[in-house]
């Protein structure tokens, strides 16, 4: 089926990461974090994606039946073939009206009465395991090959934010045997409450700025692959900047490129637009995007930097169910990830013990991580990895065995997320509690040692909104 402190923390810096397939060892540089291990109180909030039903898990363990409500029961001898076609969809708050055609091809002379079902999905794989919204019956035969259905829908308010897919599935009960059971579904994408019609065009530009680099993003659907970008400091005299190449089709896509722009340090506002040729002498032009970014003489506060941008998270930080040990994994839901547990500092660098390689699945929508069974390492050898990989070592000790026992075969909540802004690293939770990494030197009986400290950043009550976009966990205020 488908889709589905009180704590004292004293350390972090994070550097880049990478990975291989789920069958290979995850290749990753680890964050440098230290924390006091002890029992903590959990202030859990349930993050849910759309319910698939009362208490049902929305994860999918069988992709063989996509775009059909059962396994492929096609029978080439059948005289029937039903399919659906989206006409349009109108959204109005928590309600919607769907206009769908249920169609027929075949030799049936007597009428069939299949039902077309409307479902809501978080991805473009459409099945009856998705959230059911409503249905309608059609009378179809060779004398009436198409029925237009107007269907009223109640939808969650979440559809007005993020990317969703409305699925129309013809004969979704599999009442009739068809010669092709795999062509029953048609999908309509909705992005931030705006319907992306398959036959329509969508073309917009946006930009961001960080450390003298401008990132320009083209959002488009059903447009030319190559877009040309212009910029202006006065919204009048335009200059060519460059181009972005990226294929799109019936679904909305985002394609980005980075640029350094001449004399940008002398300004604090810049305008962007994009265009592409339709035919000789005719071009399509995007919106004009205004970016206020400040100049070298304008100091943007740390708080404003965080509050005015969309931030990508890199790692999830979580404990076992008894809240006795801290673990970390990449915020990646596309493959199995490695579980690490917190280990002692070495040469001022925090270590992470490899609890299990590629054995956990992160659910970015629900903010959970599910850990598979992890066998005990009988030779008591385990790896400790550091952000400085020259310090990596293999230890012979049974120290990691208890970490394995605490976390294996469990699903736990991810409590904090790590992210960076420019050269600083932070952790944040769902309530907007934010800490910046810092270090300090302490002296104990004449012996100096470095400890790690977290400094609270006051966001004056701002609460983040977390969301997932193109498989990346993000948040904004």
XYZ file of C-alpha atoms in Angstrom:
477
model
C 0.000 0.000 0.000
C 1.076 3.550 -0.551
C 2.680 6.565 1.244
C 2.755 6.484 3.505
C 15.180 18.986 24.629
C 14.730 18.947 27.529
C 18.157 18.187 26.062
C 21.585 19.736 26.310
C 23.306 19.775 22.989
C 26.895 20.770 22.700
C 28.129 20.442 19.075
C 27.805 20.766 15.270
C 29.340 21.641 11.996
C 28.234 20.018 8.825
C 29.891 19.461 5.490
C 28.652 18.070 2.200
C 27.313 14.613 1.570
C 26.787 12.101 -1.190
C 25.477 8.583 -1.608
C 25.278 5.403 -3.608
C 22.437 3.009 -4.205
C 20.684 1.230 -1.375
C 22.731 -1.875 -2.091
C 26.000 -0.031 -1.602
C 27.513 1.614 1.438
C 26.341 5.160 1.912
C 29.215 7.527 1.205
C 28.806 10.584 3.389
C 30.722 13.147 5.402
C 29.205 13.367 8.838
C 28.245 16.402 10.898
C 30.473 17.198 13.845
C 28.034 17.041 16.737
C 28.321 16.283 20.408
C 25.539 15.984 22.970
C 25.057 14.928 26.563
C 23.448 11.526 26.362
C 20.616 11.253 28.809
C 16.903 10.882 29.040
C 14.964 13.674 27.457
C 11.368 14.709 27.480
C 9.635 14.294 24.177
C 7.376 17.011 22.855
C 6.103 15.146 19.844
C 3.765 16.591 17.313
C 2.217 14.347 14.745
C 3.103 15.443 11.250
C 0.735 13.774 8.842
C 0.359 13.794 5.170
C -3.138 13.222 3.907
C -4.919 10.296 5.557
C -5.332 7.251 3.359
C -8.121 6.160 5.679
C -8.659 5.969 9.391
C -5.231 5.229 10.838
C -3.961 3.619 7.672
C -0.349 3.741 6.615
C 0.052 5.514 3.301
C 3.287 3.832 2.253
C 3.237 1.657 -0.822
C 4.837 -1.785 -0.846
C 3.626 -2.895 -4.240
C 4.227 -0.744 -7.292
C 3.041 -3.427 -9.708
C -0.544 -2.206 -9.609
C 0.018 1.474 -10.334
C -2.594 3.259 -12.433
C -5.030 0.434 -11.770
C -7.038 -0.685 -8.799
C -5.773 -4.242 -8.941
C -2.999 -6.206 -10.560
C -3.045 -6.210 -14.320
C -6.042 -8.361 -15.201
C -6.006 -7.433 -18.871
C -7.639 -9.958 -21.146
C -6.910 -9.480 -24.863
C -10.176 -11.261 -25.659
C -12.258 -8.680 -23.821
C -14.384 -6.391 -25.928
C -14.159 -3.551 -23.371
C -11.630 -0.847 -22.622
C -12.442 2.041 -20.256
C -10.321 5.089 -19.629
C -10.594 8.526 -18.008
C -9.755 11.993 -19.266
C -9.511 15.150 -17.167
C -11.375 18.118 -18.553
C -10.745 20.617 -15.753
C -10.720 21.089 -11.987
C -11.908 24.111 -10.021
C -10.607 24.624 -6.475
C -12.440 26.694 -3.879
C -10.889 26.434 -0.428
C -11.621 22.962 0.949
C -13.989 22.049 -1.862
C -13.528 21.399 -5.553
C -15.501 20.506 -8.644
C -14.029 17.931 -11.005
C -14.978 17.692 -14.648
C -13.934 14.295 -15.982
C -14.865 12.215 -18.980
C -15.134 8.449 -18.624
C -14.651 6.993 -22.083
C -15.098 3.678 -23.822
C -13.531 1.811 -26.717
C -14.735 -1.596 -27.794
C -17.601 -3.493 -29.381
C -20.132 -3.579 -26.533
C -23.635 -2.797 -27.765
C -25.394 -3.116 -24.420
C -24.649 -0.450 -21.882
C -21.964 -0.841 -19.229
C -22.135 1.152 -16.009
C -18.558 1.598 -14.746
C -17.759 4.105 -12.016
C -14.977 6.646 -12.318
C -13.269 7.394 -8.983
C -11.389 10.548 -8.028
C -8.406 10.141 -5.718
C -5.779 12.462 -4.224
C -2.111 11.479 -4.324
C 1.177 13.012 -3.137
C 3.005 11.660 -6.180
C 2.254 10.979 -9.812
C 1.790 7.233 -9.247
C -1.956 6.792 -9.168
C -3.762 3.892 -7.444
C -6.982 3.292 -5.538
C -4.841 3.163 -2.380
C -4.663 6.947 -2.573
C -7.141 9.164 -0.746
C -10.619 8.561 -2.157
C -12.596 11.752 -2.834
C -15.733 10.822 -4.780
C -17.104 8.841 -7.721
C -19.633 8.937 -10.553
C -21.288 6.326 -12.749
C -21.344 6.393 -16.542
C -23.417 4.502 -19.088
C -21.110 3.519 -21.933
C -21.339 1.448 -25.096
C -20.480 1.730 -28.774
C -23.469 4.053 -29.089
C -22.324 6.257 -26.182
C -18.547 6.199 -25.973
C -18.052 9.164 -23.656
C -19.825 10.544 -20.596
C -18.927 13.830 -18.956
C -19.051 13.667 -15.168
C -19.271 16.680 -12.860
C -18.145 15.572 -9.410
C -18.138 17.624 -6.210
C -15.180 17.012 -3.920
C -14.228 17.762 -0.332
C -10.457 18.170 -0.092
C -7.934 18.906 2.688
C -6.695 22.469 2.958
C -3.145 21.144 2.437
C -3.873 20.953 -1.278
C -3.401 24.747 -1.376
C 0.281 24.284 -0.497
C 2.826 22.037 -2.142
C 2.431 19.653 -5.061
C -0.485 17.215 -5.295
C -2.013 14.969 -7.933
C -5.692 14.363 -8.575
C -6.268 10.937 -10.126
C -9.299 9.945 -12.176
C -9.537 6.147 -12.499
C -12.077 4.634 -14.874
C -13.895 1.482 -13.695
C -11.957 1.792 -10.452
C -13.828 -1.173 -8.886
C -12.668 -3.433 -11.746
C -16.274 -4.342 -12.387
C -15.495 -5.139 -16.004
C -12.671 -7.195 -17.499
C -10.827 -5.051 -20.040
C -8.397 -5.756 -22.825
C -6.088 -3.151 -21.230
C -6.367 -2.576 -17.487
C -3.324 -0.299 -17.337
C -4.701 2.737 -19.168
C -7.558 3.550 -16.791
C -6.046 6.560 -15.014
C -5.504 10.190 -15.886
C -3.643 12.571 -13.576
C -3.927 16.302 -12.954
C -1.220 18.178 -11.036
C -1.966 20.977 -8.548
C 0.893 23.210 -7.350
C 0.269 25.593 -4.422
C -3.426 25.546 -5.227
C -2.971 26.216 -8.946
C -4.156 23.562 -11.398
C -1.617 22.514 -14.021
C -3.680 21.400 -16.992
C -1.851 18.856 -19.215
C -2.589 20.773 -22.386
C -1.758 24.197 -20.910
C 1.441 26.173 -20.593
C 2.910 27.537 -17.371
C 6.012 29.727 -17.377
C 7.378 31.748 -14.459
C 10.764 32.931 -13.153
C 12.068 33.510 -9.638
C 15.507 34.203 -8.136
C 17.435 34.214 -4.872
C 20.768 35.600 -3.727
C 23.514 34.326 -1.459
C 27.205 35.178 -1.161
C 27.403 37.187 -4.416
C 25.709 34.410 -6.394
C 22.263 34.665 -7.932
C 20.214 31.497 -8.369
C 17.587 31.808 -11.085
C 14.817 29.213 -11.327
C 12.400 28.644 -14.179
C 9.062 27.019 -13.368
C 7.457 25.667 -16.500
C 5.059 23.166 -18.008
C 4.634 22.282 -21.681
C 7.177 24.833 -22.865
C 10.368 24.969 -24.879
C 13.373 23.271 -23.272
C 15.636 26.337 -23.609
C 14.790 29.599 -21.800
C 16.743 32.855 -22.141
C 17.233 35.101 -19.094
C 17.509 38.893 -18.959
C 18.191 41.161 -16.000
C 17.797 44.865 -15.278
C 18.614 47.242 -12.435
C 15.834 49.701 -13.353
C 13.168 47.459 -14.934
C 13.786 49.309 -18.181
C 17.225 48.695 -19.673
C 17.501 44.923 -19.997
C 20.677 42.909 -20.527
C 21.105 39.279 -21.484
C 22.308 37.076 -18.601
C 22.287 33.499 -19.854
C 19.983 30.566 -20.414
C 18.559 27.503 -18.691
C 17.942 24.209 -20.423
C 15.518 21.731 -18.888
C 12.850 19.439 -20.242
C 9.310 19.630 -18.969
C 6.062 18.086 -20.048
C 2.593 17.744 -18.628
C 3.835 18.293 -15.053
C 5.342 21.481 -13.624
C 9.136 21.368 -13.360
C 11.803 23.584 -11.764
C 15.153 24.150 -13.475
C 17.838 26.396 -11.963
C 21.206 27.942 -12.793
C 23.593 30.191 -10.856
C 25.133 33.436 -12.083
C 27.431 36.230 -10.977
C 26.218 39.565 -12.311
C 28.366 42.559 -13.177
C 28.069 45.546 -10.815
C 25.589 43.724 -8.548
C 27.564 44.948 -5.529
C 26.557 48.509 -6.433
C 22.836 47.788 -6.199
C 20.331 46.291 -3.781
C 17.554 45.393 -6.224
C 17.518 43.518 -9.496
C 14.815 42.408 -11.936
C 14.717 39.144 -13.874
C 12.623 37.918 -16.781
C 12.844 34.991 -19.181
C 11.619 34.196 -22.656
C 11.624 31.494 -25.297
C 10.727 31.527 -28.999
C 7.347 30.159 -30.037
C 7.767 30.722 -33.760
C 9.529 33.183 -36.012
C 9.237 36.666 -34.556
C 7.072 35.541 -31.624
C 8.322 34.854 -28.114
C 6.722 33.893 -24.833
C 7.806 36.080 -21.909
C 7.654 35.193 -18.233
C 6.650 37.374 -15.326
C 9.156 39.978 -14.075
C 10.652 38.863 -10.754
C 11.950 41.582 -8.395
C 14.735 40.551 -6.049
C 15.854 42.828 -3.208
C 19.133 41.468 -1.957
C 21.121 44.267 -0.273
C 24.629 45.303 -1.190
C 27.993 45.091 0.493
C 27.178 48.160 2.549
C 23.981 46.653 3.858
C 24.307 44.119 6.652
C 21.442 41.673 6.801
C 20.829 40.292 10.284
C 21.184 36.610 10.974
C 17.516 36.379 11.873
C 16.426 38.065 8.647
C 18.588 35.744 6.584
C 16.795 32.762 8.042
C 13.302 34.249 8.003
C 13.406 35.503 4.414
C 14.611 32.396 2.611
C 13.588 28.837 2.006
C 15.962 26.541 3.870
C 16.888 22.979 2.932
C 17.466 20.506 5.741
C 20.331 18.026 5.533
C 20.031 15.608 8.470
C 17.408 14.286 10.826
C 18.259 13.955 14.538
C 16.263 11.488 16.617
C 16.341 9.176 19.645
C 15.260 5.639 20.348
C 11.790 5.157 21.813
C 13.135 5.334 25.376
C 14.921 8.630 24.620
C 18.278 7.329 25.840
C 20.523 7.623 22.775
C 20.813 10.094 19.898
C 21.050 9.003 16.289
C 21.394 10.772 12.978
C 20.546 9.955 9.357
C 20.499 11.789 6.060
C 17.208 13.529 5.262
C 16.745 11.458 2.142
C 13.540 9.563 1.415
C 14.494 8.199 -2.004
C 16.640 5.336 -0.689
C 17.580 3.469 2.454
C 19.927 5.516 4.665
C 22.569 4.688 7.255
C 21.941 5.048 10.992
C 24.721 6.576 13.110
C 24.842 6.979 16.892
C 26.703 9.659 18.811
C 30.280 8.776 19.823
C 33.049 10.602 21.791
C 34.938 13.608 20.484
C 38.364 12.989 19.003
C 40.758 15.854 18.270
C 37.877 18.311 18.702
C 35.795 16.390 16.188
C 32.662 14.470 17.129
C 32.439 10.866 16.021
C 29.499 8.821 14.809
C 29.273 5.056 15.171
C 27.869 3.141 12.244
C 24.848 1.377 13.723
C 23.612 -0.002 10.421
C 24.367 0.735 6.797
C 21.475 1.551 4.488
C 18.860 0.061 6.808
C 16.417 2.906 7.465
C 13.697 4.631 5.484
C 12.956 8.309 6.125
C 9.425 9.617 5.663
C 9.859 13.331 5.053
C 6.124 14.008 5.080
C 5.454 12.336 8.435
C 8.848 13.267 9.984
C 9.596 9.701 10.939
C 12.301 7.147 10.310
C 11.729 3.388 10.199
C 14.692 1.189 11.036
C 14.912 -2.405 9.809
C 16.266 -5.332 11.748
C 19.988 -4.789 12.477
C 21.979 -7.925 13.297
C 24.373 -7.834 16.224
C 28.003 -7.650 15.076
C 29.448 -10.825 16.596
C 33.095 -9.746 16.320
C 32.359 -6.525 18.300
C 34.055 -4.406 15.656
C 32.435 -1.188 14.571
C 33.351 1.891 12.609
C 33.521 5.436 13.906
C 33.316 8.098 11.254
C 34.242 11.777 11.577
C 33.677 14.857 9.469
C 37.487 14.780 9.143
C 37.780 11.378 7.490
C 41.486 11.148 8.342
C 40.298 10.378 11.878
C 38.015 7.513 10.879
C 38.764 4.320 12.754
C 37.539 0.804 13.472
C 37.054 -0.062 17.150
C 36.851 -3.475 18.806
C 34.331 -3.087 21.594
C 30.773 -4.141 22.424
C 29.844 -0.479 22.951
C 27.635 -0.286 19.894
C 25.579 -3.386 20.661
C 23.207 -1.580 23.018
C 22.684 1.182 20.414
C 21.646 -1.465 17.919
C 19.206 -3.102 20.342
C 17.581 0.229 21.229
C 16.796 1.343 17.691
C 16.312 -1.696 15.471
C 12.854 -2.740 14.267
C 11.339 0.586 15.263
C 9.752 3.707 13.827
C 10.533 6.942 15.702
C 9.932 10.648 15.245
C 12.638 12.936 13.889
C 12.878 15.706 16.512
C 15.354 18.197 15.032
C 16.564 19.098 11.563
C 20.016 20.406 10.615
C 20.475 23.160 8.029
C 23.043 25.799 7.075
C 22.904 29.469 6.139
C 26.065 30.739 4.519
C 28.851 29.421 6.782
C 26.795 28.846 9.935
C 25.021 25.646 10.953
C 21.809 25.419 12.923
C 19.246 23.005 14.285
C 15.543 23.711 14.320
C 12.420 21.920 15.505
C 8.758 22.159 14.591
C 8.121 24.946 17.136
C 10.776 27.223 15.654
C 13.323 26.677 18.457
C 16.600 27.529 16.749
C 20.211 27.075 17.859
C 23.451 28.078 16.170
C 26.607 26.008 16.534
C 29.472 27.615 18.472
C 32.514 26.286 20.304
C 34.362 27.362 23.454
C 37.515 26.406 25.345
C 37.130 25.341 28.968
C 39.776 24.591 31.613
C 39.378 21.741 34.076
C 42.121 21.370 36.742
C 44.543 23.235 34.526
C 43.793 21.112 31.482
C 42.282 22.899 28.523
C 39.762 21.178 26.338
C 37.337 22.300 23.694
C 33.644 21.868 24.221
C 30.760 22.583 21.942
C 27.997 25.028 22.618
C 24.650 25.879 21.050
C 23.613 29.524 21.073
C 19.903 30.227 20.862
C 18.734 32.494 18.045
C 15.614 34.458 18.954
C 13.119 34.406 16.105
C 10.554 36.334 18.160
C 7.950 33.609 17.959
C 8.152 32.867 14.241
C 7.033 29.315 13.507
C 8.356 27.447 10.463
C 6.271 25.682 7.872
C 7.900 22.450 6.767
C 7.209 20.923 3.376
C 8.732 18.540 0.854
C 9.572 19.698 -2.655
C 11.223 17.537 -5.312
C 12.188 15.028 -2.613
C 13.923 17.635 -0.426
C 12.750 18.572 3.083
C 12.483 22.345 3.363
C 10.996 25.027 5.585
C 10.161 28.679 5.438
C 8.499 31.278 7.665
